[in-house]
Every structure is written in C-alpha cells, then in structure tokens.
GROMACS .gro file of N, CA and C in nm:
model
  459
    1MET      N    1   1.503  -0.042  -6.642
    1MET     CA    2   1.526  -0.169  -6.580
    1MET      C    3   1.646  -0.162  -6.486
    2THR      N    4   1.749  -0.092  -6.523
    2THR     CA    5   1.866  -0.075  -6.439
    2THR      C    6   1.827   0.000  -6.310
    3GLU      N    7   1.743   0.098  -6.331
    3GLU     CA    8   1.699   0.175  -6.215
    3GLU      C    9   1.617   0.086  -6.121
    4LEU      N   10   1.537  -0.002  -6.176
    4LEU     CA   11   1.456  -0.093  -6.097
    4LEU      C   12   1.546  -0.194  -6.024
    5ASN      N   13   1.648  -0.242  -6.091
    5ASN     CA   14   1.745  -0.334  -6.028
    5ASN      C   15   1.821  -0.263  -5.916
    6ALA      N   16   1.859  -0.139  -5.937
    6ALA     CA   17   1.931  -0.062  -5.836
    6ALA      C   18   1.841  -0.041  -5.714
    7ARG      N   19   1.716  -0.010  -5.742
    7ARG     CA   20   1.620   0.012  -5.633
    7ARG      C   21   1.599  -0.119  -5.555
    8TRP      N   22   1.587  -0.229  -5.627
    8TRP     CA   23   1.569  -0.360  -5.564
    8TRP      C   24   1.691  -0.396  -5.479
    9SER      N   25   1.808  -0.368  -5.530
    9SER     CA   26   1.934  -0.394  -5.458
    9SER      C   27   1.939  -0.309  -5.330
   10TYR      N   28   1.897  -0.184  -5.343
   10TYR     CA   29   1.895  -0.094  -5.227
   10TYR      C   30   1.798  -0.147  -5.121
   11ILE      N   31   1.684  -0.193  -5.163
   11ILE     CA   32   1.583  -0.246  -5.069
   11ILE      C   33   1.637  -0.372  -5.001
   12LYS      N   34   1.699  -0.459  -5.071
   12LYS     CA   35   1.757  -0.581  -5.013
   12LYS      C   36   1.866  -0.546  -4.912
   13LYS      N   37   1.951  -0.448  -4.949
   13LYS     CA   38   2.059  -0.404  -4.860
   13LYS      C   39   1.999  -0.347  -4.731
   14ARG      N   40   1.895  -0.264  -4.743
   14ARG     CA   41   1.828  -0.205  -4.627
   14ARG      C   42   1.762  -0.314  -4.542
   15GLU      N   43   1.707  -0.415  -4.610
   15GLU     CA   44   1.642  -0.525  -4.537
   15GLU      C   45   1.745  -0.600  -4.452
   16VAL      N   46   1.863  -0.624  -4.507
   16VAL     CA   47   1.971  -0.692  -4.433
   16VAL      C   48   2.013  -0.606  -4.314
   17GLU      N   49   2.032  -0.475  -4.338
   17GLU     CA   50   2.070  -0.384  -4.229
   17GLU      C   51   1.964  -0.382  -4.119
   18LEU      N   52   1.837  -0.378  -4.158
   18LEU     CA   53   1.728  -0.378  -4.060
   18LEU      C   54   1.721  -0.510  -3.984
   19ASP      N   55   1.749  -0.621  -4.051
   19ASP     CA   56   1.751  -0.750  -3.982
   19ASP      C   57   1.865  -0.754  -3.880
   20GLU      N   58   1.981  -0.701  -3.917
   20GLU     CA   59   2.094  -0.694  -3.824
   20GLU      C   60   2.061  -0.603  -3.705
   21LEU      N   61   1.999  -0.490  -3.734
   21LEU     CA   62   1.960  -0.397  -3.629
   21LEU      C   63   1.857  -0.461  -3.536
   22GLU      N   64   1.762  -0.533  -3.593
   22GLU     CA   65   1.660  -0.601  -3.512
   22GLU      C   66   1.725  -0.706  -3.421
   23ALA      N   67   1.823  -0.780  -3.474
   23ALA     CA   68   1.894  -0.881  -3.395
   23ALA      C   69   1.971  -0.813  -3.282
   24HIS      N   70   2.034  -0.701  -3.313
   24HIS     CA   71   2.110  -0.627  -3.211
   24HIS      C   72   2.016  -0.576  -3.102
   25VAL      N   73   1.902  -0.520  -3.141
   25VAL     CA   74   1.804  -0.470  -3.044
   25VAL      C   75   1.752  -0.585  -2.958
   26ALA      N   76   1.725  -0.700  -3.018
   26ALA     CA   77   1.677  -0.816  -2.943
   26ALA      C   78   1.782  -0.861  -2.842
   27GLU      N   79   1.908  -0.857  -2.884
   27GLU     CA   80   2.018  -0.894  -2.794
   27GLU      C   81   2.026  -0.795  -2.677
   28GLN      N   82   2.014  -0.666  -2.707
   28GLN     CA   83   2.017  -0.564  -2.603
   28GLN      C   84   1.900  -0.580  -2.505
   29LEU      N   85   1.782  -0.609  -2.558
   29LEU     CA   86   1.665  -0.631  -2.473
   29LEU      C   87   1.683  -0.752  -2.382
   30GLN      N   88   1.741  -0.856  -2.437
   30GLN     CA   89   1.768  -0.975  -2.358
   30GLN      C   90   1.867  -0.944  -2.246
   31SER      N   91   1.970  -0.867  -2.279
   31SER     CA   92   2.068  -0.827  -2.179
   31SER      C   93   2.003  -0.740  -2.070
   32MET      N   94   1.918  -0.647  -2.112
   32MET     CA   95   1.848  -0.562  -2.015
   32MET      C   96   1.757  -0.645  -1.926
   33GLN      N   97   1.691  -0.742  -1.984
   33GLN     CA   98   1.603  -0.828  -1.906
   33GLN      C   99   1.684  -0.907  -1.804
   34TRP      N  100   1.800  -0.957  -1.843
   34TRP     CA  101   1.886  -1.031  -1.750
   34TRP      C  102   1.928  -0.940  -1.635
   35HIS      N  103   1.970  -0.817  -1.667
   35HIS     CA  104   2.011  -0.723  -1.563
   35HIS      C  105   1.893  -0.686  -1.471
   36THR      N  106   1.776  -0.667  -1.530
   36THR     CA  107   1.657  -0.637  -1.450
   36THR      C  108   1.626  -0.752  -1.355
   37ASN      N  109   1.634  -0.874  -1.407
   37ASN     CA  110   1.611  -0.991  -1.322
   37ASN      C  111   1.717  -1.001  -1.211
   38GLN      N  112   1.841  -0.970  -1.246
   38GLN     CA  113   1.949  -0.973  -1.147
   38GLN      C  114   1.925  -0.869  -1.038
   39ILE      N  115   1.883  -0.751  -1.077
   39ILE     CA  116   1.852  -0.645  -0.980
   39ILE      C  117   1.738  -0.690  -0.890
   40THR      N  118   1.636  -0.752  -0.948
   40THR     CA  119   1.523  -0.800  -0.870
   40THR      C  120   1.568  -0.907  -0.771
   41ARG      N  121   1.651  -1.000  -0.816
   41ARG     CA  122   1.703  -1.104  -0.726
   41ARG      C  123   1.786  -1.043  -0.614
   42ASN      N  124   1.872  -0.948  -0.648
   42ASN     CA  125   1.954  -0.881  -0.546
   42ASN      C  126   1.867  -0.806  -0.445
   43ARG      N  127   1.764  -0.742  -0.496
   43ARG     CA  128   1.672  -0.668  -0.408
   43ARG      C  129   1.600  -0.763  -0.313
   44ILE      N  130   1.556  -0.877  -0.363
   44ILE     CA  131   1.490  -0.977  -0.279
   44ILE      C  132   1.588  -1.028  -0.172
   45GLU      N  133   1.711  -1.055  -0.213
   45GLU     CA  134   1.813  -1.100  -0.118
   45GLU      C  135   1.840  -0.994  -0.011
   46LEU      N  136   1.850  -0.868  -0.052
   46LEU     CA  137   1.872  -0.759   0.043
   46LEU      C  138   1.754  -0.744   0.138
   47ASP      N  139   1.633  -0.753   0.084
   47ASP     CA  140   1.514  -0.746   0.170
   47ASP      C  141   1.513  -0.859   0.272
   48GLN      N  142   1.546  -0.979   0.227
   48GLN     CA  143   1.550  -1.094   0.316
   48GLN      C  144   1.659  -1.076   0.422
   49SER      N  145   1.774  -1.029   0.377
   49SER     CA  146   1.884  -1.004   0.471
   49SER      C  147   1.845  -0.899   0.574
   50PHE      N  148   1.779  -0.793   0.527
   50PHE     CA  149   1.734  -0.688   0.617
   50PHE      C  150   1.633  -0.743   0.717
   51ASP      N  151   1.536  -0.821   0.668
   51ASP     CA  152   1.435  -0.880   0.757
   51ASP      C  153   1.500  -0.973   0.859
   52ASP      N  154   1.595  -1.055   0.813
   52ASP     CA  155   1.665  -1.146   0.903
   52ASP      C  156   1.741  -1.068   1.011
   53ARG      N  157   1.807  -0.963   0.969
   53ARG     CA  158   1.883  -0.881   1.065
   53ARG      C  159   1.789  -0.814   1.165
   54LEU      N  160   1.678  -0.762   1.115
   54LEU     CA  161   1.580  -0.698   1.201
   54LEU      C  162   1.523  -0.798   1.301
   55ASN      N  163   1.491  -0.919   1.255
   55ASN     CA  164   1.441  -1.024   1.345
   55ASN      C  165   1.546  -1.061   1.449
   56LEU      N  166   1.671  -1.068   1.408
   56LEU     CA  167   1.779  -1.100   1.501
   56LEU      C  168   1.790  -0.992   1.608
   57ILE      N  169   1.785  -0.866   1.568
   57ILE     CA  170   1.792  -0.756   1.663
   57ILE      C  171   1.675  -0.761   1.760
   58GLN      N  172   1.555  -0.788   1.708
   58GLN     CA  173   1.437  -0.796   1.795
   58GLN      C  174   1.448  -0.913   1.891
   59GLU      N  175   1.498  -1.027   1.844
   59GLU     CA  176   1.514  -1.143   1.930
   59GLU      C  177   1.619  -1.116   2.039
   60GLU      N  178   1.728  -1.048   2.000
   60GLU     CA  179   1.831  -1.015   2.099
   60GLU      C  180   1.777  -0.918   2.203
   61GLU      N  181   1.699  -0.819   2.159
   61GLU     CA  182   1.640  -0.725   2.254
   61GLU      C  183   1.543  -0.797   2.347
   62LYS      N  184   1.462  -0.884   2.291
   62LYS     CA  185   1.367  -0.960   2.373
   62LYS      C  186   1.442  -1.045   2.475
   63ALA      N  187   1.550  -1.109   2.434
   63ALA     CA  188   1.629  -1.192   2.526
   63ALA      C  189   1.688  -1.106   2.638
   64ARG      N  190   1.738  -0.988   2.603
   64ARG     CA  191   1.794  -0.899   2.707
   64ARG      C  192   1.685  -0.853   2.804
   65LEU      N  193   1.568  -0.820   2.751
   65LEU     CA  194   1.458  -0.777   2.837
   65LEU      C  195   1.412  -0.891   2.928
   66GLN      N  196   1.405  -1.012   2.874
   66GLN     CA  197   1.368  -1.128   2.955
   66GLN      C  198   1.472  -1.155   3.063
   67GLU      N  199   1.598  -1.137   3.028
   67GLU     CA  200   1.705  -1.155   3.126
   67GLU      C  201   1.693  -1.052   3.238
   68MET      N  202   1.666  -0.927   3.201
   68MET     CA  203   1.647  -0.823   3.302
   68MET      C  204   1.527  -0.856   3.391
   69ALA      N  205   1.420  -0.905   3.331
   69ALA     CA  206   1.301  -0.942   3.407
   69ALA      C  207   1.334  -1.054   3.506
   70GLN      N  208   1.415  -1.150   3.465
   70GLN     CA  209   1.456  -1.258   3.556
   70GLN      C  210   1.536  -1.203   3.673
   71ILE      N  211   1.621  -1.104   3.644
   71ILE     CA  212   1.698  -1.041   3.752
   71ILE      C  213   1.603  -0.975   3.851
   72TYR      N  214   1.504  -0.901   3.799
   72TYR     CA  215   1.406  -0.836   3.887
   72TYR      C  216   1.332  -0.940   3.970
   73GLU      N  217   1.291  -1.048   3.905
   73GLU     CA  218   1.216  -1.152   3.976
   73GLU      C  219   1.303  -1.215   4.085
   74THR      N  220   1.430  -1.234   4.056
   74THR     CA  221   1.521  -1.288   4.157
   74THR      C  222   1.534  -1.192   4.274
   75LEU      N  223   1.548  -1.064   4.243
   75LEU     CA  224   1.560  -0.964   4.351
   75LEU      C  225   1.432  -0.955   4.434
   76LEU      N  226   1.319  -0.988   4.378
   76LEU     CA  227   1.193  -0.981   4.451
   76LEU      C  228   1.160  -1.110   4.525
   77SER      N  229   1.243  -1.212   4.511
   77SER     CA  230   1.216  -1.337   4.583
   77SER      C  231   1.231  -1.313   4.732
   78PRO      N  232   1.160  -1.391   4.813
   78PRO     CA  233   1.156  -1.368   4.958
   78PRO      C  234   1.293  -1.369   5.027
   79GLY      N  235   1.387  -1.443   4.977
   79GLY     CA  236   1.518  -1.453   5.042
   79GLY      C  237   1.612  -1.336   5.016
   80GLN      N  238   1.573  -1.243   4.930
   80GLN     CA  239   1.662  -1.132   4.893
   80GLN      C  240   1.641  -1.012   4.986
   81PRO      N  241   1.746  -0.971   5.055
   81PRO     CA  242   1.732  -0.853   5.142
   81PRO      C  243   1.726  -0.725   5.057
   82ASP      N  244   1.643  -0.634   5.096
   82ASP     CA  245   1.628  -0.504   5.029
   82ASP      C  246   1.594  -0.516   4.881
   83GLY      N  247   1.532  -0.625   4.840
   83GLY     CA  248   1.498  -0.646   4.700
   83GLY      C  249   1.413  -0.535   4.641
   84PRO      N  250   1.300  -0.500   4.705
   84PRO     CA  251   1.217  -0.394   4.649
   84PRO      C  252   1.289  -0.259   4.638
   85GLU      N  253   1.373  -0.228   4.735
   85GLU     CA  254   1.446  -0.100   4.729
   85GLU      C  255   1.550  -0.102   4.616
   86VAL      N  256   1.614  -0.216   4.597
   86VAL     CA  257   1.710  -0.229   4.487
   86VAL      C  258   1.637  -0.216   4.354
   87ILE      N  259   1.520  -0.279   4.342
   87ILE     CA  260   1.440  -0.268   4.220
   87ILE      C  261   1.406  -0.122   4.192
   88ARG      N  262   1.365  -0.049   4.295
   88ARG     CA  263   1.331   0.093   4.279
   88ARG      C  264   1.451   0.170   4.224
   89GLN      N  265   1.569   0.144   4.277
   89GLN     CA  266   1.690   0.212   4.230
   89GLN      C  267   1.721   0.174   4.084
   90ILE      N  268   1.703   0.047   4.052
   90ILE     CA  269   1.726   0.002   3.915
   90ILE      C  270   1.628   0.071   3.820
   91LEU      N  271   1.502   0.078   3.860
   91LEU     CA  272   1.400   0.141   3.776
   91LEU      C  273   1.432   0.289   3.752
   92ARG      N  274   1.477   0.356   3.857
   92ARG     CA  275   1.516   0.498   3.841
   92ARG      C  276   1.634   0.512   3.745
   93ALA      N  277   1.733   0.426   3.761
   93ALA     CA  278   1.851   0.431   3.673
   93ALA      C  279   1.810   0.400   3.528
   94ASN      N  280   1.722   0.303   3.511
   94ASN     CA  281   1.675   0.270   3.375
   94ASN      C  282   1.604   0.388   3.311
   95MET      N  283   1.523   0.458   3.390
   95MET     CA  284   1.446   0.571   3.336
   95MET      C  285   1.539   0.681   3.287
   96GLU      N  286   1.652   0.699   3.353
   96GLU     CA  287   1.749   0.799   3.308
   96GLU      C  288   1.814   0.757   3.176
   97GLN      N  289   1.833   0.627   3.159
   97GLN     CA  290   1.895   0.577   3.037
   97GLN      C  291   1.796   0.576   2.921
   98ASP      N  292   1.676   0.524   2.945
   98ASP     CA  293   1.574   0.511   2.840
   98ASP      C  294   1.438   0.511   2.909
   99GLU      N  295   1.357   0.612   2.882
   99GLU     CA  296   1.228   0.625   2.950
   99GLU      C  297   1.136   0.505   2.929
  100LYS      N  298   1.153   0.436   2.819
  100LYS     CA  299   1.063   0.324   2.787
  100LYS      C  300   1.117   0.189   2.831
  101LEU      N  301   1.239   0.186   2.881
  101LEU     CA  302   1.302   0.058   2.916
  101LEU      C  303   1.225  -0.016   3.024
  102ASN      N  304   1.182   0.054   3.129
  102ASN     CA  305   1.110  -0.014   3.237
  102ASN      C  306   0.982  -0.078   3.186
  103ALA      N  307   0.910  -0.008   3.102
  103ALA     CA  308   0.786  -0.063   3.048
  103ALA      C  309   0.814  -0.185   2.961
  104LYS      N  310   0.923  -0.182   2.886
  104LYS     CA  311   0.958  -0.296   2.802
  104LYS      C  312   0.989  -0.419   2.888
  105VAL      N  313   1.064  -0.398   2.997
  105VAL     CA  314   1.099  -0.509   3.086
  105VAL      C  315   0.974  -0.559   3.158
  106PHE      N  316   0.886  -0.468   3.194
  106PHE     CA  317   0.763  -0.502   3.266
  106PHE      C  318   0.683  -0.610   3.192
  107GLN      N  319   0.690  -0.612   3.060
  107GLN     CA  320   0.617  -0.712   2.981
  107GLN      C  321   0.656  -0.855   3.017
  108TYR      N  322   0.777  -0.873   3.066
  108TYR     CA  323   0.830  -1.007   3.090
  108TYR      C  324   0.836  -1.043   3.238
  109ILE      N  325   0.785  -0.956   3.323
  109ILE     CA  326   0.780  -0.983   3.467
  109ILE      C  327   0.644  -1.044   3.499
  110SER      N  328   0.642  -1.141   3.587
  110SER     CA  329   0.514  -1.204   3.623
  110SER      C  330   0.420  -1.100   3.684
  111VAL      N  331   0.292  -1.127   3.673
  111VAL     CA  332   0.190  -1.034   3.722
  111VAL      C  333   0.206  -1.011   3.872
  112THR      N  334   0.237  -1.115   3.946
  112THR     CA  335   0.256  -1.102   4.090
  112THR      C  336   0.370  -1.006   4.121
  113ASN      N  337   0.480  -1.022   4.050
  113ASN     CA  338   0.593  -0.933   4.075
  113ASN      C  339   0.568  -0.792   4.022
  114GLN      N  340   0.490  -0.780   3.916
  114GLN     CA  341   0.451  -0.646   3.872
  114GLN      C  342   0.374  -0.577   3.983
  115ALA      N  343   0.283  -0.651   4.047
  115ALA     CA  344   0.205  -0.594   4.158
  115ALA      C  345   0.297  -0.556   4.274
  116ASN      N  346   0.396  -0.640   4.303
  116ASN     CA  347   0.492  -0.608   4.410
  116ASN      C  348   0.569  -0.480   4.379
  117ILE      N  349   0.610  -0.466   4.254
  117ILE     CA  350   0.684  -0.346   4.215
  117ILE      C  351   0.595  -0.222   4.227
  118ILE      N  352   0.473  -0.233   4.179
  118ILE     CA  353   0.381  -0.119   4.187
  118ILE      C  354   0.355  -0.083   4.332
  119ARG      N  355   0.333  -0.183   4.417
  119ARG     CA  356   0.313  -0.157   4.560
  119ARG      C  357   0.435  -0.087   4.620
  120THR      N  358   0.552  -0.132   4.581
  120THR     CA  359   0.675  -0.070   4.631
  120THR      C  360   0.686   0.076   4.587
  121LEU      N  361   0.648   0.102   4.461
  121LEU     CA  362   0.659   0.238   4.409
  121LEU      C  363   0.557   0.333   4.470
  122LEU      N  364   0.442   0.280   4.510
  122LEU     CA  365   0.333   0.367   4.555
  122LEU      C  366   0.312   0.367   4.706
  123SER      N  367   0.392   0.293   4.779
  123SER     CA  368   0.372   0.289   4.924
  123SER      C  369   0.495   0.339   4.998
  124GLY      N  370   0.474   0.375   5.121
  124GLY     CA  371   0.584   0.419   5.206
  124GLY      C  372   0.614   0.567   5.190
  125ALA      N  373   0.707   0.612   5.271
  125ALA     CA  374   0.743   0.754   5.273
  125ALA      C  375   0.811   0.796   5.143
  126ASP      N  376   0.881   0.705   5.080
  126ASP     CA  377   0.952   0.740   4.956
  126ASP      C  378   0.878   0.689   4.832
  127ALA      N  379   0.745   0.702   4.832
  127ALA     CA  380   0.665   0.663   4.716
  127ALA      C  381   0.709   0.745   4.594
  128ASP      N  382   0.714   0.678   4.481
  128ASP     CA  383   0.762   0.744   4.359
  128ASP      C  384   0.653   0.735   4.251
  129THR      N  385   0.557   0.826   4.258
  129THR     CA  386   0.445   0.824   4.163
  129THR      C  387   0.491   0.859   4.022
  130ASN      N  388   0.594   0.942   4.009
  130ASN     CA  389   0.644   0.977   3.876
  130ASN      C  390   0.699   0.854   3.803
  131LEU      N  391   0.773   0.773   3.877
  131LEU     CA  392   0.828   0.651   3.818
  131LEU      C  393   0.715   0.555   3.781
  132TYR      N  394   0.617   0.543   3.868
  132TYR     CA  395   0.501   0.458   3.840
  132TYR      C  396   0.428   0.507   3.715
  133GLN      N  397   0.402   0.637   3.706
  133GLN     CA  398   0.333   0.692   3.590
  133GLN      C  399   0.412   0.670   3.462
  134ASN      N  400   0.543   0.687   3.470
  134ASN     CA  401   0.627   0.662   3.354
  134ASN      C  402   0.613   0.519   3.305
  135ILE      N  403   0.616   0.424   3.398
  135ILE     CA  404   0.604   0.283   3.360
  135ILE      C  405   0.469   0.256   3.297
  136ILE      N  406   0.362   0.305   3.359
  136ILE     CA  407   0.227   0.277   3.309
  136ILE      C  408   0.205   0.343   3.172
  137GLN      N  409   0.246   0.468   3.158
  137GLN     CA  410   0.227   0.537   3.030
  137GLN      C  411   0.304   0.468   2.917
  138ASN      N  412   0.428   0.434   2.944
  138ASN     CA  413   0.508   0.368   2.840
  138ASN      C  414   0.466   0.224   2.820
  139ARG      N  415   0.413   0.161   2.922
  139ARG     CA  416   0.362   0.024   2.908
  139ARG      C  417   0.245   0.022   2.811
  140GLN      N  418   0.159   0.123   2.820
  140GLN     CA  419   0.045   0.130   2.729
  140GLN      C  420   0.093   0.151   2.585
  141LYS      N  421   0.201   0.223   2.567
  141LYS     CA  422   0.254   0.246   2.433
  141LYS      C  423   0.316   0.120   2.374
  142THR      N  424   0.362   0.028   2.460
  142THR     CA  425   0.426  -0.094   2.408
  142THR      C  426   0.326  -0.204   2.380
  143MET      N  427   0.201  -0.187   2.426
  143MET     CA  428   0.099  -0.290   2.400
  143MET      C  429   0.064  -0.291   2.253
  144THR      N  430   0.058  -0.410   2.197
  144THR     CA  431   0.028  -0.422   2.055
  144THR      C  432  -0.120  -0.442   2.029
  145ILE      N  433  -0.192  -0.501   2.124
  145ILE     CA  434  -0.335  -0.520   2.110
  145ILE      C  435  -0.400  -0.497   2.245
  146ASP      N  436  -0.530  -0.473   2.244
  146ASP     CA  437  -0.600  -0.458   2.370
  146ASP      C  438  -0.597  -0.591   2.443
  147SER      N  439  -0.568  -0.584   2.573
  147SER     CA  440  -0.558  -0.708   2.649
  147SER      C  441  -0.696  -0.758   2.692
  148ILE      N  442  -0.793  -0.668   2.701
  148ILE     CA  443  -0.928  -0.706   2.741
  148ILE      C  444  -1.024  -0.668   2.630
  149GLU      N  445  -1.100  -0.765   2.583
  149GLU     CA  446  -1.198  -0.738   2.478
  149GLU      C  447  -1.316  -0.662   2.538
  150PRO      N  448  -1.360  -0.553   2.477
  150PRO     CA  449  -1.479  -0.484   2.527
  150PRO      C  450  -1.603  -0.569   2.509
  151GLU      N  451  -1.693  -0.562   2.609
  151GLU     CA  452  -1.816  -0.639   2.599
  151GLU      C  453  -1.912  -0.572   2.504
  152ASN      N  454  -1.985  -0.650   2.430
  152ASN     CA  455  -2.086  -0.598   2.337
  152ASN      C  456  -2.222  -0.609   2.403
  153ASN      N  457  -2.265  -0.505   2.470
  153ASN     CA  458  -2.396  -0.505   2.537
  153ASN      C  459  -2.494  -0.424   2.459
   0.00000   0.00000   0.00000
C-alpha cells in the first residue's frame, strides 16, 4: 500500500510538472505567434513602402520626361530659330548619356512633332540615320503593348 501511495504521489507530481510545462509551451507558442505576426506586419509595411517609393520614382521620371518633351515641342514651334538643329544636338547628347533616353522622351512628344524630328534626322546633308535607328529600336523596347491590333482575317 505504501508503494502504491508513493507511486500515486509520483504520478500526481509528474502531472503537475507536465501541466506547468504545457503552460510554458503554450506561452512560448503565443509569443512566437505574436513575433510572427509582427514580422508579417513589418514585411507588409516594407513592401508598401517599397511600392510607394517605386511609384514615386516612376512618377518623377515620367514628369522629367514630359518636361523634356515640352522643351522639345517648344523648340519645334514655328517661332524658334534653328529649332530642329538644336533638337538634333540634344538628341545626340542624350544618346551619349543614355541610349534609351530619346525613346523614353519620344513617348511624350506629339505625333506631329515626332514626325518633324524624324524628318529632321533623315533629311538634308547631315542626315543622322544612326540616331534615328537608335530612337526607333529603343522606342519599340519601351512599348508596353502593341499599338495596332492585328486584323483577324
């Protein structure tokens, strides 16, 4: 009987220890869950911050390109002396800085002025076919979708 009481006492003691251990493990799991949730929230905030920053950079680049396009359009207006020649020099300088810059700016120039620039680049004694080809090739790379839908015949 004493042995049975000792065994029962041992089992009760182990049960208390296991209950304490279970409570400690539950507490640790809760803490881990809180930290996991915090990491997830921080990650979402960082992703949002990154997206916001990326959008800001894209908007700033678009604004700069539109501003450059307005300058080109102003230089091509009828009242501007040597406008086409100045545009040609600007395009050459841009190509040295960034081969794709002219094509990016071209997106924001009116179609009429794009035609004027192309005519300027391809006509006269100082025609610059290399500059024209650079603009056209890089312009195609900047297009996000086909501008003309193919006909289904």
